Amino acid sequence: MTFLHDLTLEELKEEFKQKNLPAFRAKQVYEWITSYSSYDQMTNLPLVLREQLKAEYSDRPIEILEKLVSVDGTRKYLYKLYDGNVIEGALMMQNYGNTICVSTQVGCRMGCGFCASGIGGLVRNLSAGEILGQVLAVNRELGNGKERKITNIVLMGSGEPLDNYDEVTKFLRLVSSPDGINISERNISLSTCGLCDKIYKLADEGFSVNLSISLHATTDEYRKTVMPIANKYSISDIVKAVKYYFEKTGRRIIFEYTMIKEINMNFFDCKRLKEITSGYPSHVNLIPLNYVKEKGIKGCTKQEADRFCERLNSMGVSATIRKSKGSDIGGACGQLRRKYIGEAE
Ligand code: SAH
């Protein structure tokens, strides 16, 4: 399936040139696809052209199948892909803007012990246009599609972004292009379980997105028990890679750390977190574990989380507890899709 959304404006112009279509038509089409319009809505294009395009490209790569709205305003979306697969995403509304959380793969092959997205493994990669489609579909839902309602993007939905490197980096180029929705790379955060070779590549290619590392452990020994990727890259490999990323981009490094009672929250964890995060600008996001039925791992109480955070702060580690949003509607990665698949089965 070919999506118009997989193309840059230059690529679309090139395709139009080969079909003997004028370049200004490509520009018109590009404006329509940026506002996530259907062929029927592209009213300034001749009908024959619309029919011609329709025969060759799909106008919209994804469709919103279901929307849930939390009491705190957070929205959760279930999207349908052209092949019947479903993916999910979320929208968090803050006073400084709206942040969309996008998926990069259907399923995931990283197999982290606490995460719902990986149950069932990787189904397939999303194309750049399918990732972009999530941003544009929701942006249109929030307004008329022409205004930029979405201000920030986090690649923290299902999938491992760096395991789908080519499509994800193409998405970054498309979404930050002045020809399209033009969201600055500085307002985009990419979260990875730590594919170090790809972190170097991203830095070398000149991307300046914020990098989040899903750390979750302070020893390789424990990390290996919950994150299979730890068998390939050690925590010290990650530290080397993120220092390089900081040197190249100047962006502060964020560490995601899910707190699990009696497992990764003791005094030695604090000391090791200090070592891991020292020597470069960094911040630790402490995450209260979202309970996933299939996984059975338990988090900790609010008091225990507060104590852990205070201890880190007193040692000079920049850390805050991430406010859990949308927990009443299944905010954690993969939960809505699991529910949908479970019901469909
Ligand atoms: N694969 C990427 C991005 C997707 S996961 C990564 O690993 O970073 C987005 C974040 O949610 C990661 O930090 C992940 O570890 C975290 N996460 C997954 N399941 C969770 C759960 N049940 N509770 C809390 N955080 C979870």
XYZ file of C-alpha atoms and ligand atoms in Angstrom:
371
model
C 0.000 0.000 0.000
C 1.407 3.418 -0.949
C 0.460 6.357 1.233
C 0.843 9.955 0.201
C 1.908 10.538 3.799
C 5.062 8.481 3.313
C 6.407 11.112 0.930
C 8.227 14.384 1.426
C 7.011 17.302 -0.684
C 10.093 16.916 -2.881
C 9.349 13.232 -3.441
C 5.713 14.007 -4.291
C 6.834 16.695 -6.749
C 9.159 14.166 -8.366
C 6.331 11.619 -8.708
C 4.089 14.300 -10.216
C 6.840 15.280 -12.639
C 7.088 11.689 -13.894
C 3.324 11.725 -14.485
C 3.528 15.069 -16.284
C 1.529 16.770 -13.553
C 2.438 20.342 -12.580
C 4.493 20.938 -9.422
C 1.935 23.370 -7.954
C -0.579 20.509 -7.837
C 1.854 18.553 -5.645
C 2.020 21.516 -3.288
C -1.794 21.687 -3.137
C -2.047 17.960 -2.423
C 0.617 18.264 0.267
C -1.390 20.938 2.062
C -4.452 18.717 1.999
C -2.664 15.670 3.314
C -1.102 17.751 6.102
C -4.605 18.694 7.264
C -5.498 14.972 6.993
C -8.200 15.571 4.406
C -9.745 12.865 2.238
C -9.738 12.994 -1.561
C -13.353 14.148 -1.491
C -12.346 17.182 0.562
C -9.561 18.253 -1.841
C -11.947 20.601 -3.568
C -9.435 22.735 -5.461
C -8.163 19.711 -7.395
C -9.790 18.573 -10.653
C -11.905 15.471 -10.227
C -9.830 13.539 -12.782
C -6.692 14.189 -10.788
C -8.356 13.042 -7.580
C -9.509 9.849 -9.338
C -6.022 9.302 -10.725
C -4.452 9.691 -7.287
C -7.103 7.538 -5.639
C -6.207 4.649 -7.923
C -2.589 4.803 -6.864
C -2.260 6.071 -3.317
C -4.302 5.842 -0.154
C -5.225 9.314 1.103
C -5.151 8.508 4.820
C -2.965 5.757 6.271
C -4.806 5.308 9.566
C -8.262 5.849 10.925
C -9.395 6.562 14.494
C -11.415 3.533 15.578
C -12.146 4.444 19.160
C -11.483 7.315 21.547
C -11.591 7.233 25.343
C -11.466 10.409 27.421
C -10.156 10.264 30.992
C -11.460 12.356 33.865
C -8.131 14.271 33.734
C -8.658 15.097 30.037
C -6.135 12.569 28.726
C -7.368 10.878 25.583
C -6.593 7.412 24.471
C -6.966 6.455 20.817
C -7.262 3.145 19.065
C -6.334 3.378 15.378
C -7.054 0.995 12.555
C -4.444 0.346 9.873
C -5.149 -0.556 6.219
C -4.411 -4.249 6.859
C -6.791 -4.532 9.834
C -4.078 -4.266 12.497
C -4.752 -1.911 15.383
C -2.379 0.341 17.309
C -2.946 2.785 20.099
C -1.828 6.195 21.230
C -2.583 8.897 23.766
C -2.956 12.645 23.990
C -1.998 14.557 27.127
C -3.261 18.097 27.491
C -1.052 20.486 29.473
C -1.262 24.217 29.935
C 1.770 24.705 27.666
C 0.336 22.575 24.831
C -0.804 19.160 23.747
C 1.481 16.152 23.697
C 0.727 13.159 21.534
C 2.200 9.749 22.286
C 2.672 7.736 19.081
C 3.333 4.070 18.340
C 6.138 3.044 16.004
C 5.436 -0.665 15.574
C 2.499 -3.065 15.772
C 3.607 -5.021 18.842
C 7.275 -5.071 19.820
C 10.058 -7.652 19.913
C 11.977 -6.290 22.908
C 10.041 -8.459 25.387
C 10.347 -6.244 28.516
C 8.910 -8.034 31.516
C 6.497 -5.299 32.639
C 5.228 -4.005 29.303
C 1.951 -4.953 27.621
C 3.073 -3.907 24.109
C 5.424 -6.836 23.691
C 2.921 -9.558 24.548
C 2.594 -11.498 21.300
C 5.862 -10.111 19.874
C 6.388 -7.901 16.851
C 3.676 -8.005 14.193
C 5.208 -5.439 11.831
C 6.913 -2.068 11.572
C 4.848 1.034 10.896
C 5.780 3.133 7.888
C 6.762 6.789 8.365
C 3.353 7.781 6.949
C 1.512 5.570 9.429
C 3.359 7.216 12.319
C 2.724 10.668 10.844
C -0.940 9.716 10.309
C -1.407 9.391 14.081
C -0.218 12.976 14.597
C -2.252 14.414 11.735
C -5.468 12.496 12.483
C -5.506 13.695 16.079
C -4.454 17.213 15.097
C -7.446 17.333 12.776
C -9.728 15.951 15.439
C -8.696 18.824 17.736
C -9.373 21.563 15.208
C -9.857 22.099 11.496
C -6.585 20.358 10.634
C -4.984 23.571 9.403
C -4.063 24.909 12.832
C -1.268 23.223 14.722
C -2.989 21.991 17.876
C -0.377 19.386 18.718
C 2.776 20.988 20.064
C 4.803 18.061 21.392
C 5.381 14.458 20.396
C 6.674 11.522 22.408
C 7.626 8.274 20.699
C 6.561 6.220 23.676
C 3.612 4.230 22.392
C 3.933 0.612 21.408
C 7.101 -0.496 19.691
C 10.794 0.229 19.961
C 11.485 3.300 17.775
C 15.146 2.480 17.178
C 14.219 -1.039 16.033
C 12.371 0.651 13.130
C 15.140 3.159 12.517
C 14.641 4.101 8.848
C 10.881 4.718 9.051
C 11.153 6.501 12.402
C 13.867 8.874 11.181
C 11.891 9.533 8.009
C 8.902 10.331 10.247
C 11.077 12.786 12.215
C 12.011 14.521 8.972
C 8.394 14.626 7.740
C 6.862 15.892 10.969
C 9.484 18.597 11.524
C 9.429 19.815 7.921
C 8.199 23.371 7.247
C 6.348 21.841 4.251
C 4.218 19.852 6.694
C 3.017 20.302 10.271
C 6.447 21.685 11.239
C 6.877 20.491 14.820
C 10.362 21.328 16.082
C 12.676 18.412 16.878
C 13.244 20.036 20.255
C 9.598 19.316 21.062
C 9.948 15.641 20.183
C 11.152 12.930 22.586
C 12.240 9.507 21.473
C 12.170 6.773 24.088
C 14.328 3.675 23.705
C 15.129 0.603 25.761
C 18.747 1.308 24.784
C 19.769 0.182 21.275
C 23.200 1.805 21.635
C 24.406 1.412 18.038
C 21.347 3.332 16.855
C 21.834 6.071 19.485
C 25.267 6.809 17.945
C 23.757 6.751 14.457
C 20.979 9.164 15.452
C 23.525 11.562 16.948
C 25.806 11.317 13.905
C 22.958 12.005 11.504
C 22.351 15.332 13.196
C 18.953 14.717 14.806
C 18.321 16.861 17.863
C 15.312 15.152 19.390
C 15.242 14.587 23.144
C 16.403 11.135 24.119
C 14.717 9.105 26.871
C 16.268 5.882 28.061
C 14.099 3.211 29.659
C 16.557 2.250 32.367
C 14.389 0.674 35.096
C 17.369 -0.933 36.847
C 20.723 0.092 38.278
C 22.523 -3.232 37.840
C 22.983 -5.258 34.665
C 22.128 -8.344 36.665
C 18.618 -7.133 37.519
C 18.121 -5.345 34.192
C 18.705 -8.647 32.371
C 15.842 -10.224 34.293
C 13.297 -7.639 33.069
C 14.763 -6.324 29.803
C 16.268 -8.860 27.366
C 18.135 -6.033 25.540
C 20.399 -5.823 28.640
C 22.070 -9.017 27.448
C 23.326 -7.096 24.431
C 24.128 -3.682 25.928
C 25.255 -3.050 29.498
C 24.357 0.028 31.534
C 27.899 1.321 30.988
C 27.416 0.949 27.189
C 24.261 3.064 27.563
C 26.072 5.720 29.597
C 28.802 5.979 26.920
C 26.195 6.284 24.164
C 24.095 8.943 25.902
C 27.193 11.011 26.751
C 28.039 10.941 23.042
C 24.448 11.918 22.217
C 24.657 14.844 24.617
C 28.019 15.989 23.188
C 26.616 15.952 19.658
C 23.171 17.445 20.332
C 23.414 19.422 23.582
C 20.151 17.804 24.696
C 19.679 16.744 28.321
C 19.219 12.982 28.740
C 16.079 11.641 30.400
C 16.012 8.289 32.190
C 12.731 6.454 32.714
C 12.702 4.421 35.899
C 9.706 2.326 36.895
C 9.635 1.836 40.645
C 9.107 -1.731 41.813
C 8.853 -2.377 45.515
C 11.684 -4.314 47.167
C 13.346 -4.674 43.789
C 14.921 -1.454 42.520
C 14.308 1.192 45.207
C 16.914 0.730 47.913
C 19.803 2.905 49.089
C 22.284 1.200 46.738
C 19.993 1.885 43.791
C 20.101 5.586 44.708
C 23.901 5.533 44.838
C 24.151 3.743 41.516
C 21.581 6.044 39.894
C 23.762 8.956 40.973
C 26.802 7.393 39.297
C 24.880 6.548 36.115
C 23.468 10.058 35.719
C 26.497 12.129 36.745
C 28.825 14.134 34.517
C 26.266 15.341 31.951
C 22.844 17.054 32.113
C 20.263 14.426 32.953
C 16.963 13.874 34.671
C 15.277 10.795 36.098
C 11.558 10.325 35.541
C 10.297 8.024 38.244
C 7.280 6.104 36.963
C 4.698 4.455 39.162
C 4.248 1.021 37.585
C 0.997 0.639 35.701
C -0.409 -2.697 36.661
C -0.695 -5.001 33.645
C -2.971 -7.939 34.244
C -0.908 -10.410 32.213
C 2.363 -9.488 33.946
C 1.554 -9.611 37.639
C 4.426 -7.286 38.751
C 3.443 -4.872 41.540
C 4.569 -1.257 41.937
C 4.893 0.636 45.207
C 2.862 2.979 47.394
C 2.892 6.757 46.985
C 4.805 7.151 50.273
C 7.499 4.735 49.131
C 7.800 6.566 45.809
C 8.065 9.949 47.589
C 10.750 8.639 49.933
C 12.782 7.230 47.024
C 12.505 10.498 45.091
C 13.491 12.624 48.114
C 16.505 10.439 48.775
C 17.661 10.823 45.171
C 17.155 14.595 45.303
C 19.124 14.853 48.539
C 22.010 13.051 46.820
C 21.933 15.629 44.027
C 20.114 13.533 41.423
C 17.547 15.495 39.413
C 14.457 13.302 39.700
C 10.693 13.730 39.748
C 7.778 11.358 39.929
C 5.809 11.260 36.725
C 2.172 12.027 37.310
C 0.149 9.088 36.168
C -2.357 10.228 33.573
C -5.344 8.464 32.182
C -5.075 5.454 34.491
C -8.875 5.141 34.529
C -8.818 4.480 30.773
C -5.830 2.119 30.592
C -3.031 4.633 30.006
C -0.125 2.179 29.963
C 1.392 1.051 26.682
C -0.455 -1.673 24.915
C -3.330 -2.065 27.356
C -6.079 -0.769 25.078
C -4.867 -2.837 22.145
C -4.661 -5.926 24.360
C -8.234 -5.340 25.418
C -9.365 -4.879 21.815
C -7.535 -7.959 20.541
C -8.769 -9.981 23.520
C -12.334 -9.028 22.772
C -11.944 -9.681 19.053
C -10.434 -13.151 19.618
N 10.332 0.863 23.420
C 10.496 2.179 23.911
C 9.264 3.022 23.904
C 7.957 2.427 24.346
S 7.654 2.133 26.061
C 11.146 2.164 25.277
O 11.427 1.086 25.785
O 11.440 3.214 25.815
C 7.414 3.707 26.791
C 7.767 3.714 28.284
O 6.734 3.088 29.086
C 9.051 2.985 28.569
O 9.829 3.709 29.481
C 8.535 1.699 29.183
O 9.539 1.073 29.912
C 7.347 2.200 30.000
N 6.404 1.144 30.413
C 6.040 0.042 29.754
N 5.172 -0.705 30.477
C 4.966 -0.048 31.622
C 4.181 -0.310 32.785
N 3.425 -1.386 32.908
N 4.210 0.621 33.774
C 4.972 1.739 33.666
N 5.736 2.026 32.610
C 5.748 1.149 31.594
